[in-house]
């Protein structure tokens, strides 16, 4: 399990190219990996400079499965992707080239989490299947791409498991 702290790819590149420069509304949010201008900088935020398990943490929540995607933020919600083994806590075995060989079905899940409380607003299973290829050797997950949004659409990319578009309320 991963623990997400509030302060803490192909689809993103295509989507970023399509929407161009960050809109004023995007500047107030974190709509993609590395932020509104894809440079890791926010002109609007004032995050703490230090934190620990108890200092400057508003909430924390366990997220099932594995993923190395970064959370994105739009208004009052944080969005995150995860790949959850359907029947075992650890999926697959390591292959000679690195990564994890798939052996069990996974649920490829999109989460919307309330920024104030850490409660799950909605979660959607984009797909449930057994991955047909090993994961990347460096991260061992099939949920490594970060979601991206323009404030109306949420795009989730699970590599060869598919590209999914939702509205902000979770309708596919």
MMTF fields as JSON, N, C-alpha, C and O atoms, coordinates in Angstrom:
{
  "mmtfVersion": "1.0.0",
  "mmtfProducer": "UNKNOWN",
  "numBonds": 686,
  "numAtoms": 688,
  "numGroups": 172,
  "numChains": 1,
  "numModels": 1,
  "chainsPerModel": [1],
  "groupsPerChain": [172],
  "chainIdList": ["A"],
  "bondAtomList": [4, 2, 8, 6, 12, 10, 16, 14, 20, 18, 24, 22, 28, 26, 36, 34, 40, 38, 44, 42, 48, 46, 52, 50, 56, 54, 60, 58, 64, 62, 68, 66, 72, 70, 76, 74, 80, 78, 84, 82, 88, 86, 92, 90, 96, 94, 100, 98, 104, 102, 108, 106, 112, 110, 116, 114, 120, 118, 124, 122, 128, 126, 132, 130, 136, 134, 140, 138, 144, 142, 148, 146, 152, 150, 156, 154, 160, 158, 164, 162, 168, 166, 172, 170, 176, 174, 180, 178, 184, 182, 188, 186, 192, 190, 196, 194, 200, 198, 204, 202, 208, 206, 212, 210, 216, 214, 220, 218, 224, 222, 228, 226, 232, 230, 236, 234, 240, 238, 244, 242, 248, 246, 252, 250, 256, 254, 260, 258, 264, 262, 268, 266, 272, 270, 276, 274, 280, 278, 284, 282, 288, 286, 292, 290, 296, 294, 300, 298, 304, 302, 308, 306, 312, 310, 316, 314, 320, 318, 324, 322, 328, 326, 332, 330, 336, 334, 340, 338, 344, 342, 348, 346, 352, 350, 356, 354, 360, 358, 364, 362, 368, 366, 372, 370, 376, 374, 380, 378, 384, 382, 388, 386, 392, 390, 396, 394, 400, 398, 404, 402, 408, 406, 412, 410, 416, 414, 420, 418, 424, 422, 428, 426, 432, 430, 436, 434, 440, 438, 444, 442, 448, 446, 452, 450, 456, 454, 460, 458, 464, 462, 468, 466, 472, 470, 476, 474, 480, 478, 484, 482, 488, 486, 492, 490, 496, 494, 500, 498, 504, 502, 508, 506, 512, 510, 516, 514, 520, 518, 524, 522, 528, 526, 532, 530, 536, 534, 540, 538, 544, 542, 548, 546, 552, 550, 556, 554, 560, 558, 564, 562, 568, 566, 572, 570, 576, 574, 580, 578, 584, 582, 588, 586, 592, 590, 596, 594, 600, 598, 604, 602, 608, 606, 612, 610, 616, 614, 620, 618, 624, 622, 628, 626, 632, 630, 636, 634, 640, 638, 644, 642, 648, 646, 652, 650, 656, 654, 660, 658, 664, 662, 668, 666, 672, 670, 676, 674, 680, 678, 684, 682],
  "bondOrderList": [1, 1, 1, 1, 1, 1, 1, 1, 1, 1, 1, 1, 1, 1, 1, 1, 1, 1, 1, 1, 1, 1, 1, 1, 1, 1, 1, 1, 1, 1, 1, 1, 1, 1, 1, 1, 1, 1, 1, 1, 1, 1, 1, 1, 1, 1, 1, 1, 1, 1, 1, 1, 1, 1, 1, 1, 1, 1, 1, 1, 1, 1, 1, 1, 1, 1, 1, 1, 1, 1, 1, 1, 1, 1, 1, 1, 1, 1, 1, 1, 1, 1, 1, 1, 1, 1, 1, 1, 1, 1, 1, 1, 1, 1, 1, 1, 1, 1, 1, 1, 1, 1, 1, 1, 1, 1, 1, 1, 1, 1, 1, 1, 1, 1, 1, 1, 1, 1, 1, 1, 1, 1, 1, 1, 1, 1, 1, 1, 1, 1, 1, 1, 1, 1, 1, 1, 1, 1, 1, 1, 1, 1, 1, 1, 1, 1, 1, 1, 1, 1, 1, 1, 1, 1, 1, 1, 1, 1, 1, 1, 1, 1, 1, 1, 1, 1, 1, 1, 1, 1],
  "groupList": [{"groupName": "UNK", "atomNameList": ["N", "CA", "C", "O"], "elementList": ["N", "C", "C", "O"], "formalChargeList": [0, 0, 0, 0], "bondAtomList": [1, 0, 2, 1, 3, 2], "bondOrderList": [1, 1, 2], "singleLetterCode": "X", "chemCompType": "L-PEPTIDE LINKING"}],
  "groupTypeList": [0, 0, 0, 0, 0, 0, 0, 0, 0, 0, 0, 0, 0, 0, 0, 0, 0, 0, 0, 0, 0, 0, 0, 0, 0, 0, 0, 0, 0, 0, 0, 0, 0, 0, 0, 0, 0, 0, 0, 0, 0, 0, 0, 0, 0, 0, 0, 0, 0, 0, 0, 0, 0, 0, 0, 0, 0, 0, 0, 0, 0, 0, 0, 0, 0, 0, 0, 0, 0, 0, 0, 0, 0, 0, 0, 0, 0, 0, 0, 0, 0, 0, 0, 0, 0, 0, 0, 0, 0, 0, 0, 0, 0, 0, 0, 0, 0, 0, 0, 0, 0, 0, 0, 0, 0, 0, 0, 0, 0, 0, 0, 0, 0, 0, 0, 0, 0, 0, 0, 0, 0, 0, 0, 0, 0, 0, 0, 0, 0, 0, 0, 0, 0, 0, 0, 0, 0, 0, 0, 0, 0, 0, 0, 0, 0, 0, 0, 0, 0, 0, 0, 0, 0, 0, 0, 0, 0, 0, 0, 0, 0, 0, 0, 0, 0, 0, 0, 0, 0, 0, 0, 0],
  "groupIdList": [1, 2, 3, 4, 5, 6, 7, 8, 9, 10, 11, 12, 13, 14, 15, 16, 17, 18, 19, 20, 21, 22, 23, 24, 25, 26, 27, 28, 29, 30, 31, 32, 33, 34, 35, 36, 37, 38, 39, 40, 41, 42, 43, 44, 45, 46, 47, 48, 49, 50, 51, 52, 53, 54, 55, 56, 57, 58, 59, 60, 61, 62, 63, 64, 65, 66, 67, 68, 69, 70, 71, 72, 73, 74, 75, 76, 77, 78, 79, 80, 81, 82, 83, 84, 85, 86, 87, 88, 89, 90, 91, 92, 93, 94, 95, 96, 97, 98, 99, 100, 101, 102, 103, 104, 105, 106, 107, 108, 109, 110, 111, 112, 113, 114, 115, 116, 117, 118, 119, 120, 121, 122, 123, 124, 125, 126, 127, 128, 129, 130, 131, 132, 133, 134, 135, 136, 137, 138, 139, 140, 141, 142, 143, 144, 145, 146, 147, 148, 149, 150, 151, 152, 153, 154, 155, 156, 157, 158, 159, 160, 161, 162, 163, 164, 165, 166, 167, 168, 169, 170, 171, 172],
  "secStructList": [7, 3, 3, 3, 3, 6, 6, 7, 7, 2, 2, 2, 2, 2, 2, 2, 2, 2, 2, 7, 1, 7, 7, 2, 2, 2, 2, 6, 1, 5, 7, 1, 6, 6, 6, 6, 6, 6, 1, 1, 7, 7, 1, 1, 7, 7, 7, 7, 1, 7, 7, 7, 1, 1, 6, 6, 7, 7, 7, 3, 3, 3, 3, 7, 1, 5, 7, 7, 7, 7, 7, 3, 3, 3, 6, 6, 3, 3, 3, 3, 3, 3, 3, 3, 3, 1, 1, 7, 1, 1, 7, 7, 3, 3, 7, 6, 6, 1, 1, 3, 3, 7, 7, 1, 7, 3, 3, 3, 3, 3, 3, 3, 3, 3, 6, 6, 6, 7, 7, 3, 3, 3, 3, 3, 3, 3, 3, 3, 3, 7, 7, 1, 1, 7, 7, 7, 6, 6, 6, 7, 7, 1, 7, 7, 1, 7, 7, 3, 3, 7, 1, 1, 3, 3, 3, 3, 3, 7, 4, 4, 4, 7, 3, 3, 3, 3, 3, 6, 6, 1, 7, 7],
  "xCoordList": [0.833, 0.0, 0.88, 1.981, 0.365, 1.049, 0.318, -0.881, 1.029, 0.41, 0.598, 1.72, -0.501, -0.449, -0.572, -1.511, 0.364, 0.299, -0.215, 0.107, -0.998, -1.568, -0.472, -0.695, 0.714, 1.785, 2.76, 3.875, 2.484, 3.461, 3.455, 4.247, 4.865, 3.976, 3.302, 3.321, 2.917, 2.428, 1.132, 1.009, 0.172, -1.129, -0.966, -1.575, -0.161, 0.049, 0.681, 0.295, 1.634, 2.282, 1.299, 1.284, 0.477, -0.525, -1.533, -1.882, -1.998, -3.007, -2.439, -3.1, -1.216, -0.575, -0.397, -0.613, -0.006, 0.145, -1.181, -1.234, -2.253, -3.572, -4.093, -4.746, -3.81, -4.368, -3.433, -3.855, -2.169, -1.237, -0.828, -0.721, -0.599, -0.146, -1.213, -2.402, -0.764, -1.673, -2.658, -2.283, -3.926, -4.96, -4.853, -4.192, -5.492, -5.48, -6.044, -5.553, -7.065, -7.626, -6.631, -6.512, -5.925, -4.91, -3.786, -3.213, -3.463, -2.419, -2.763, -1.866, -4.064, -4.492, -4.562, -4.846, -4.311, -4.399, -3.089, -2.093, -3.094, -1.934, -2.477, -2.659, -2.745, -3.524, -2.77, -3.379, -1.477, -0.688, 0.606, 0.926, 1.338, 2.639, 3.506, 3.571, 4.155, 5.03, 4.284, 4.899, 2.95, 2.21, 1.693, 1.786, 1.138, 0.432, 1.307, 0.811, 2.577, 3.476, 4.491, 5.46, 4.262, 5.125, 6.572, 7.497, 6.767, 8.122, 8.323, 9.393, 7.303, 7.418, 7.284, 7.584, 6.834, 6.738, 5.3, 4.626, 4.846, 3.536, 3.703, 4.415, 3.051, 3.095, 2.049, 2.048, 1.156, 0.044, 0.217, -0.344, 0.972, 1.044, 2.047, 2.993, 1.826, 2.729, 2.881, 2.424, 3.525, 3.63, 4.622, 5.491, 4.488, 5.469, 6.839, 6.936, 7.88, 9.233, 9.736, 10.749, 9.032, 9.408, 8.167, 7.181, 8.233, 7.149, 7.684, 8.782, 6.893, 7.227, 5.927, 4.925, 5.929, 4.71, 3.62, 2.437, 4.011, 3.027, 3.038, 2.052, 4.109, 4.242, 3.806, 4.275, 2.892, 2.404, 1.705, 1.714, 1.104, 0.333, -1.127, -1.492, -1.954, -3.375, -4.102, -4.957, -3.767, -4.347, -3.443, -2.584, -3.635, -2.977, -3.928, -4.763, -3.791, -4.705, -3.944, -3.061, -4.295, -3.703, -4.419, -5.647, -3.643, -4.182, -3.824, -2.644, -4.812, -4.506, -3.694, -3.742, -2.957, -2.237, -0.909, -0.33, -0.44, 0.842, 0.67, -0.154, 1.446, 1.449, 2.579, 2.956, 3.115, 4.153, 3.729, 4.551, 2.45, 1.942, 1.937, 1.856, 2.023, 1.915, 0.453, -0.262, -0.01, -1.371, -1.472, -0.504, -2.631, -2.906, -4.032, -4.749, -4.203, -5.196, -6.009, -5.461, -7.32, -8.191, -9.244, -10.03, -9.253, -10.173, -10.135, -9.09, -11.235, -11.303, -10.963, -11.205, -10.4, -10.113, -8.688, -8.068, -8.207, -6.928, -7.265, -8.141, -6.593, -6.845, -5.578, -4.471, -5.767, -4.635, -4.987, -6.148, -3.971, -4.157, -3.445, -2.424, -3.997, -3.362, -3.708, -4.756, -2.823, -3.066, -3.128, -2.147, -4.281, -4.525, -4.669, -5.561, -3.806, -3.992, -5.359, -5.755, -6.067, -7.425, -7.493, -8.458, -6.479, -6.604, -5.368, -5.397, -4.295, -3.098, -2.44, -2.56, -1.747, -1.104, 0.123, 0.479, 0.778, 1.966, 1.723, 1.404, 1.867, 1.563, 2.835, 3.742, 2.898, 3.95, 5.295, 5.472, 6.219, 7.596, 8.488, 8.089, 9.686, 10.611, 11.113, 11.39, 11.227, 11.726, 13.189, 13.68, 13.901, 15.342, 15.696, 16.797, 14.806, 15.096, 14.662, 14.755, 14.191, 13.683, 12.18, 11.58, 11.572, 10.119, 9.462, 10.137, 8.152, 7.378, 6.553, 5.835, 6.661, 5.824, 4.417, 4.242, 3.409, 2.028, 1.623, 1.964, 0.896, 0.377, -1.071, -1.762, -1.55, -2.926, -3.618, -2.965, -4.94, -5.67, -5.455, -5.233, -5.524, -5.409, -6.616, -7.218, -6.958, -7.942, -7.162, -6.336, -7.428, -6.783, -7.759, -8.792, -7.411, -8.375, -7.984, -6.814, -9.006, -8.88, -9.572, -10.73, -8.872, -9.412, -9.59, -8.748, -10.693, -10.908, -11.021, -11.88, -10.154, -10.062, -10.305, -9.774, -11.101, -11.394, -10.133, -9.516, -9.747, -8.52, -8.593, -7.564, -9.783, -9.916, -9.914, -9.392, -10.504, -10.699, -9.886, -9.647, -9.457, -8.772, -9.73, -9.294, -11.018, -12.018, -12.127, -11.997, -12.365, -12.562, -13.923, -14.95, -13.935, -15.17, -15.766, -16.962, -14.914, -15.313, -14.075, -12.96, -14.295, -13.255, -13.889, -15.021, -13.149, -13.651, -12.638, -11.443, -13.128, -12.278, -12.312, -13.32, -11.212, -11.138, -11.11, -11.68, -10.448, -10.297, -9.897, -9.234, -10.296, -9.817, -9.328, -10.099, -8.037, -7.436, -6.086, -5.538, -5.567, -4.218, -3.284, -3.42, -2.345, -1.424, -0.722, -0.316, -0.586, 0.01, 1.523, 2.164, 2.081, 3.517, 4.037, 3.271, 5.331, 5.948, 5.872, 5.782, 5.909, 5.962, 7.356, 8.279, 7.491, 8.798, 9.743, 9.319, 11.009, 11.926, 12.169, 12.503, 12.013, 12.312, 11.168, 11.407, 9.921, 8.84, 7.904, 7.146, 7.911, 7.134, 5.629, 4.962, 5.079, 3.647, 3.128, 3.883, 1.823, 1.163, 0.357, -0.512, 0.635, -0.023, 1.063, 1.147, 1.883, 2.986, 2.757, 3.455, 1.812, 1.522, 0.612, -0.27, 0.818, -0.053, -1.263, -1.17, -2.392, -3.583, -3.33, -2.346, -4.222, -4.131, -5.562, -6.469, -5.762, -7.101, -7.065, -6.072, -8.174, -8.38, -9.489, -9.947, -9.929, -10.994, -12.368, -13.329, -12.476, -13.73, -13.583, -14.53, -12.39, -12.108, -10.915, -9.979, -10.972, -9.858, -9.386, -10.17, -8.12, -7.565, -6.651, -5.739, -6.914, -6.116, -5.505, -6.21, -4.192, -3.47, -2.806, -1.976, -3.177, -2.602, -1.753, -1.907, -0.871, 0.018, -0.773, -1.796, -0.326, -0.998, -2.369, -3.055, -2.773, -4.107, -5.161, -6.351, -4.748, -5.727, -5.651, -5.011, -6.336, -6.476, -7.955, -8.803, -8.273, -9.658, -9.921, -9.083, -11.096, -11.49, -12.759, -13.737, -12.737, -13.869, -14.224, -13.396, -15.466, -15.756, -15.303, -14.867, -15.4, -14.861, -15.666, -15.228, -16.842, -17.648, -17.499, -18.209, -16.583, -16.286, -17.088, -17.066, -17.798, -18.539, -17.583, -16.938, -17.493, -16.606, -17.074, -16.455],
  "yCoordList": [-1.175, 0.0, 1.24, 1.249, 2.282, 3.564, 4.489, 4.334, 5.435, 6.469, 7.782, 8.163, 8.468, 9.744, 10.862, 10.884, 11.779, 12.965, 14.106, 14.172, 14.989, 16.086, 16.956, 17.56, 17.037, 17.853, 16.974, 17.363, 16.311, 15.531, 15.762, 15.149, 10.547, 9.767, 10.197, 11.332, 9.52, 9.79, 10.575, 11.588, 10.136, 10.813, 12.253, 13.159, 12.471, 13.831, 14.71, 15.867, 14.173, 14.956, 15.32, 16.456, 14.358, 14.638, 15.665, 16.596, 15.495, 16.393, 17.794, 18.782, 17.879, 19.181, 19.89, 21.098, 19.149, 19.751, 20.282, 21.326, 19.559, 19.95, 21.212, 22.034, 21.379, 22.533, 23.738, 24.848, 23.526, 24.645, 25.185, 24.433, 26.493, 27.135, 27.044, 26.909, 27.121, 27.012, 28.169, 29.329, 27.835, 28.858, 29.464, 28.889, 30.619, 31.19, 30.213, 30.157, 29.448, 28.472, 27.336, 26.871, 26.895, 25.855, 26.346, 25.561, 27.636, 28.211, 28.091, 28.01, 28.08, 27.96, 26.5, 26.231, 25.565, 24.136, 23.455, 24.12, 22.141, 21.336, 20.26, 19.116, 20.621, 19.77, 18.643, 17.864, 18.538, 17.517, 17.291, 18.031, 16.267, 16.011, 17.254, 17.809, 17.681, 18.864, 20.178, 21.208, 20.171, 21.407, 22.062, 21.499, 23.276, 23.939, 24.267, 24.296, 24.511, 24.827, 23.718, 23.92, 22.538, 21.363, 21.628, 21.038, 22.529, 22.835, 22.605, 22.9, 22.081, 21.803, 23.025, 22.96, 24.152, 25.405, 25.915, 25.854, 26.418, 27.045, 28.497, 28.804, 29.382, 30.796, 31.118, 32.225, 30.18, 30.414, 29.766, 30.257, 28.689, 27.901, 28.464, 29.16, 28.154, 28.531, 27.326, 27.368, 26.248, 25.033, 25.199, 26.07, 24.356, 24.404, 23.966, 23.213, 24.437, 24.085, 22.835, 22.26, 22.412, 21.163, 20.48, 21.128, 19.159, 18.38, 17.035, 16.634, 16.342, 15.013, 14.226, 14.631, 13.117, 12.32, 13.1, 12.793, 14.11, 14.856, 16.366, 17.043, 16.893, 18.341, 18.745, 18.192, 19.729, 20.288, 19.266, 19.413, 18.241, 17.257, 17.419, 17.256, 17.737, 17.936, 16.607, 16.466, 15.636, 14.297, 13.354, 13.788, 12.078, 11.067, 9.891, 9.642, 9.173, 8.088, 6.975, 7.241, 5.737, 4.607, 4.41, 4.464, 4.182, 3.91, 2.464, 2.114, 1.62, 0.222, 0.111, 0.99, -0.975, -1.285, -0.579, -0.121, -0.504, 0.121, 1.133, 0.961, 2.173, 3.185, 4.149, 4.377, 4.708, 5.719, 7.033, 7.92, 7.141, 8.4, 9.472, 9.178, 10.71, 11.84, 12.243, 12.209, 12.624, 13.15, 14.466, 15.222, 14.731, 16.039, 16.661, 15.951, 17.971, 18.685, 19.603, 20.31, 19.578, 20.563, 20.958, 20.124, 22.234, 22.798, 21.998, 21.948, 21.374, 20.706, 19.221, 18.499, 18.753, 17.321, 17.032, 17.786, 15.91, 15.341, 14.078, 13.319, 13.834, 12.663, 11.832, 12.36, 10.498, 9.584, 8.26, 7.853, 7.581, 6.284, 5.2, 5.454, 3.973, 2.838, 1.554, 1.457, 0.571, -0.774, -1.71, -1.86, -2.334, -3.146, -4.613, -4.949, -5.5, -6.919, -7.378, -7.042, -8.137, -8.538, -9.527, -9.518, -10.387, -11.425, -11.677, -12.562, -10.947, -11.134, -9.784, -8.882, -9.625, -8.343, -8.085, -6.927, -9.122, -8.955, -9.684, -10.873, -9.0, -9.588, -9.937, -9.113, -11.154, -11.526, -11.827, -11.771, -12.143, -12.414, -11.536, -11.085, -11.295, -10.463, -11.24, -12.437, -10.547, -11.202, -10.838, -9.911, -11.542, -11.299, -9.889, -9.419, -9.203, -7.844, -6.8, -5.604, -7.22, -6.283, -6.184, -6.771, -5.462, -5.339, -6.543, -7.444, -6.552, -7.626, -8.278, -7.603, -9.622, -10.356, -10.447, -10.73, -10.215, -10.31, -11.768, -12.63, -12.045, -13.386, -13.362, -14.375, -12.224, -12.154, -10.953, -9.997, -11.012, -9.841, -8.644, -8.788, -7.483, -6.219, -5.351, -5.442, -4.51, -3.462, -2.174, -1.8, -1.501, -0.23, 0.861, 1.068, 1.566, 2.42, 3.894, 4.257, 4.726, 6.186, 6.634, 6.288, 7.399, 7.908, 9.422, 10.138, 9.893, 11.315, 11.455, 10.829, 12.277, 12.4, 13.859, 14.776, 14.059, 15.402, 16.001, 15.382, 17.189, 17.834, 18.241, 18.285, 18.54, 18.996, 17.854, 17.998, 16.709, 15.617, 14.361, 13.568, 14.166, 12.938, 11.786, 10.665, 12.058, 11.016, 10.801, 11.74, 9.554, 9.236, 9.762, 9.381, 10.629, 11.178, 10.153, 9.863, 9.62, 8.524, 7.754, 8.275, 6.5, 5.692, 4.907, 4.438, 4.769, 4.066, 3.022, 3.3, 1.825, 0.793, 1.005, 0.73, 1.493, 1.753, 0.435, 0.326, -0.553, -1.844, -2.869, -2.541, -4.097, -5.21, -6.281, -6.834, -6.569, -7.565, -7.993, -7.372, -9.063, -9.498, -8.807, -8.984, -8.028, -7.345, -8.366, -9.434, -8.032, -8.962, -8.798, -9.522, -7.855, -7.63, -7.278, -6.903, -7.402, -7.065, -5.557, -4.773, -5.173, -3.752, -3.218, -3.982, -1.906, -1.28, -1.73, -1.842, -1.989, -2.488, -1.549, -2.014, -0.246, 0.7, 0.945, 1.4, 0.655, 1.0, -0.146, -0.022, -1.249, -2.426, -2.207, -2.865, -1.305, -1.05, -0.812, -0.489, -0.979, -0.689, 0.606, 0.867, 1.406, 2.709, 3.753, 4.326, 3.988, 4.918, 6.28, 7.236, 6.394, 7.699, 8.503, 7.943, 9.797, 10.669, 11.061, 11.214, 11.221, 11.714, 13.155, 13.766, 13.699, 15.079, 15.596, 14.83, 16.9, 17.471, 18.884, 19.601, 19.261, 20.649, 21.279, 22.377, 20.6, 21.094, 20.607, 20.748, 20.034, 19.449, 17.956, 17.191, 17.545, 16.155, 15.688, 16.445, 14.435, 13.809, 12.66, 11.77, 12.673, 11.653, 10.765, 11.247, 9.45, 8.465, 7.504, 6.95, 7.31, 6.441, 5.317, 5.568, 4.085, 2.907, 2.12, 0.905, 2.804, 2.221, 1.318, 1.75, 0.082, -0.777, -1.27, -1.969, -0.917, -1.283, -0.253, -0.478, 0.871, 1.779, 3.221, 3.56, 4.056, 5.484, 5.741, 5.347, 6.402, 6.577, 8.042, 8.735, 8.519, 9.909, 9.94, 9.259, 10.734, 10.884, 12.36, 13.225, 12.645, 14.01, 14.132, 13.144, 15.299, 15.524, 14.821, 14.76, 14.287, 13.52, 12.025, 11.248, 11.604, 10.186, 9.459, 8.229, 10.183, 9.533, 9.276, 10.199, 8.02, 7.628, 8.253, 8.043],
  "zCoordList": [0.0, 0.0, 0.0, 0.551, -0.632, -0.636, 0.317, 0.55, 0.856, 1.676, 0.94, 0.604, 0.694, -0.009, 1.013, 1.809, 0.99, 1.833, 0.965, -0.221, 1.531, 0.75, 0.138, -0.912, 0.768, 0.202, -0.597, -0.945, -0.741, -1.458, -3.058, -3.773, -20.391, -20.599, -21.857, -22.333, -22.163, -23.517, -23.482, -24.17, -22.707, -22.647, -22.182, -22.751, -21.164, -20.665, -21.741, -21.902, -22.466, -23.515, -24.617, -25.091, -25.025, -26.05, -25.559, -26.284, -24.328, -23.785, -23.606, -23.927, -23.096, -22.901, -24.231, -24.329, -25.249, -26.573, -27.082, -27.733, -26.783, -27.275, -26.589, -27.23, -25.281, -24.577, -24.569, -24.246, -24.92, -25.021, -23.668, -22.699, -23.598, -22.369, -21.288, -21.574, -20.05, -18.913, -18.878, -19.052, -18.65, -18.503, -17.108, -16.243, -16.866, -15.516, -14.48, -13.352, -14.851, -13.917, -13.647, -12.514, -14.683, -14.507, -13.606, -12.85, -13.676, -12.826, -11.343, -10.504, -11.015, -9.617, -9.165, -7.998, -10.065, -9.775, -10.14, -10.421, -10.136, -10.517, -11.458, -11.043, -12.75, -13.638, -14.334, -15.069, -14.123, -14.795, -14.022, -13.092, -14.417, -13.829, -14.011, -15.108, -12.968, -12.937, -13.043, -13.318, -12.827, -12.665, -13.927, -15.017, -13.77, -14.865, -16.074, -17.201, -15.861, -16.976, -17.243, -17.974, -16.643, -16.829, -16.423, -16.982, -15.437, -14.991, -13.486, -12.952, -12.805, -11.376, -10.494, -9.301, -11.062, -10.322, -10.351, -11.378, -9.209, -9.137, -8.73, -7.774, -9.452, -9.084, -8.029, -7.49, -7.717, -6.801, -5.428, -4.448, -5.336, -4.105, -3.104, -3.474, -1.85, -0.784, 0.154, 1.296, -0.328, 0.487, 1.633, 1.589, 2.664, 3.755, 3.24, 2.271, 3.887, 3.486, 4.183, 3.783, 5.222, 5.894, 6.431, 6.78, 6.489, 7.076, 7.496, 7.11, 8.293, 8.794, 8.866, 8.276, 9.576, 9.738, 10.466, 10.321, 11.25, 12.029, 11.766, 12.057, 11.234, 11.039, 9.632, 8.637, 9.569, 8.304, 7.402, 6.179, 7.993, 7.237, 7.619, 8.783, 6.647, 6.905, 7.064, 7.939, 6.229, 6.288, 5.522, 4.753, 5.73, 4.914, 4.773, 5.643, 3.671, 3.368, 2.645, 1.829, 2.955, 2.254, 0.933, 0.866, -0.121, -1.444, -1.779, -1.782, -2.062, -2.391, -3.68, -4.541, -3.792, -5.019, -5.129, -4.144, -6.376, -6.662, -7.771, -8.67, -7.698, -8.737, -8.477, -7.327, -9.519, -9.335, -9.989, -10.221, -10.277, -10.832, -9.751, -8.558, -10.191, -9.267, -9.167, -10.17, -7.978, -7.879, -8.648, -8.724, -9.21, -9.795, -8.992, -8.286, -9.087, -8.29, -9.196, -10.041, -9.003, -9.649, -8.629, -8.179, -8.267, -7.28, -5.983, -5.335, -5.584, -4.282, -4.332, -3.365, -5.457, -5.577, -6.025, -6.774, -5.529, -5.925, -6.708, -6.292, -7.83, -8.667, -8.747, -8.849, -8.699, -8.623, -9.289, -9.297, -9.853, -10.503, -9.714, -9.076, -9.762, -9.099, -9.836, -10.473, -9.745, -10.273, -9.065, -8.336, -8.864, -7.676, -8.073, -8.851, -7.552, -7.831, -7.322, -6.206, -8.134, -7.779, -6.63, -5.865, -6.494, -5.477, -4.632, -3.777, -4.832, -4.021, -3.769, -4.598, -2.642, -2.375, -3.24, -3.454, -3.74, -4.569, -5.881, -5.874, -6.993, -8.298, -9.046, -9.167, -9.543, -10.467, -9.84, -8.623, -10.696, -10.31, -11.157, -12.231, -10.683, -11.456, -12.658, -12.57, -13.783, -14.985, -15.186, -14.54, -16.064, -16.221, -16.677, -16.39, -17.374, -17.839, -16.836, -17.114, -15.683, -14.691, -14.795, -15.695, -13.901, -13.908, -13.271, -12.772, -13.293, -12.696, -13.786, -14.523, -13.888, -14.832, -14.281, -13.096, -15.106, -14.629, -14.419, -15.228, -13.332, -13.098, -12.671, -12.779, -12.186, -11.699, -12.33, -12.747, -12.397, -12.893, -11.977, -10.775, -12.563, -11.829, -12.129, -13.199, -11.17, -11.382, -11.586, -10.754, -12.693, -13.005, -12.586, -13.224, -11.486, -10.79, -10.848, -10.73, -11.034, -10.978, -9.696, -9.462, -8.87, -7.608, -7.668, -8.21, -7.104, -6.842, -5.333, -4.713, -4.736, -3.282, -2.89, -3.517, -1.864, -1.366, -0.75, 0.117, -1.186, -0.69, 0.769, 1.444, 1.273, 2.651, 3.662, 4.767, 3.277, 4.244, 3.963, 4.874, 2.72, 2.349, 2.055, 1.795, 2.095, 1.809, 0.298, -0.488, -0.09, -1.498, -1.944, -1.383, -2.945, -3.505, -4.475, -4.439, -5.332, -6.214, -6.638, -6.622, -7.017, -7.626, -8.758, -8.646, -9.847, -11.015, -11.456, -11.556, -11.716, -12.291, -13.8, -14.451, -14.347, -15.78, -16.55, -17.636, -15.982, -16.648, -15.605, -14.621, -15.819, -15.004, -15.955, -16.739, -15.88, -16.769, -16.219, -15.309, -16.79, -16.465, -17.441, -18.651, -16.944, -17.859, -18.761, -18.303, -20.024, -20.984, -21.124, -21.886, -20.392, -20.453, -19.066, -18.178, -18.896, -17.61, -17.38, -18.324, -16.116, -15.79, -16.099, -16.382, -16.039, -16.242, -15.125, -13.974, -15.443, -14.421, -13.247, -12.157, -13.436, -12.369, -11.401, -10.282, -11.798, -10.881, -10.538, -9.575, -11.265, -10.893, -10.81, -10.012, -11.608, -11.58, -12.991, -13.909, -13.135, -14.408, -14.296, -15.129, -13.285, -13.113, -12.857, -11.771, -13.863, -13.658, -14.297, -13.958, -15.197, -15.797, -14.881, -14.23, -14.83, -14.045, -14.882, -16.1, -14.214, -14.905, -15.328, -14.911, -16.16, -16.615, -16.776, -17.102, -16.547, -16.661, -17.221, -17.095, -17.843, -18.263, -17.43, -17.746, -16.368, -15.509, -15.923, -15.166, -17.118, -17.591, -17.84, -17.653, -18.262, -18.583, -17.756, -17.499, -17.352, -16.644, -17.526, -17.856, -17.907, -18.781, -17.942, -17.27, -17.993, -17.266, -18.279, -19.122, -18.194, -19.128, -18.338, -17.464, -18.651, -18.003, -18.995, -19.127, -19.679, -20.666, -21.624, -22.155, -21.856, -22.838, -22.371, -23.116, -21.158, -20.671, -21.061, -20.838, -21.638, -22.203, -21.745, -20.75, -22.517, -22.276, -22.015, -22.816, -20.892, -20.457, -20.185, -19.607, -20.605, -20.387, -19.546, -19.856, -18.482, -17.572, -17.477, -17.761, -17.075, -16.672, -15.211, -14.619, -14.641, -13.293, -12.208, -11.059, -12.556, -11.604, -11.796, -11.157, -12.668, -12.818, -13.872, -13.917, -14.722, -15.809, -16.964, -17.462, -17.388, -18.482, -19.782, -20.826]
}
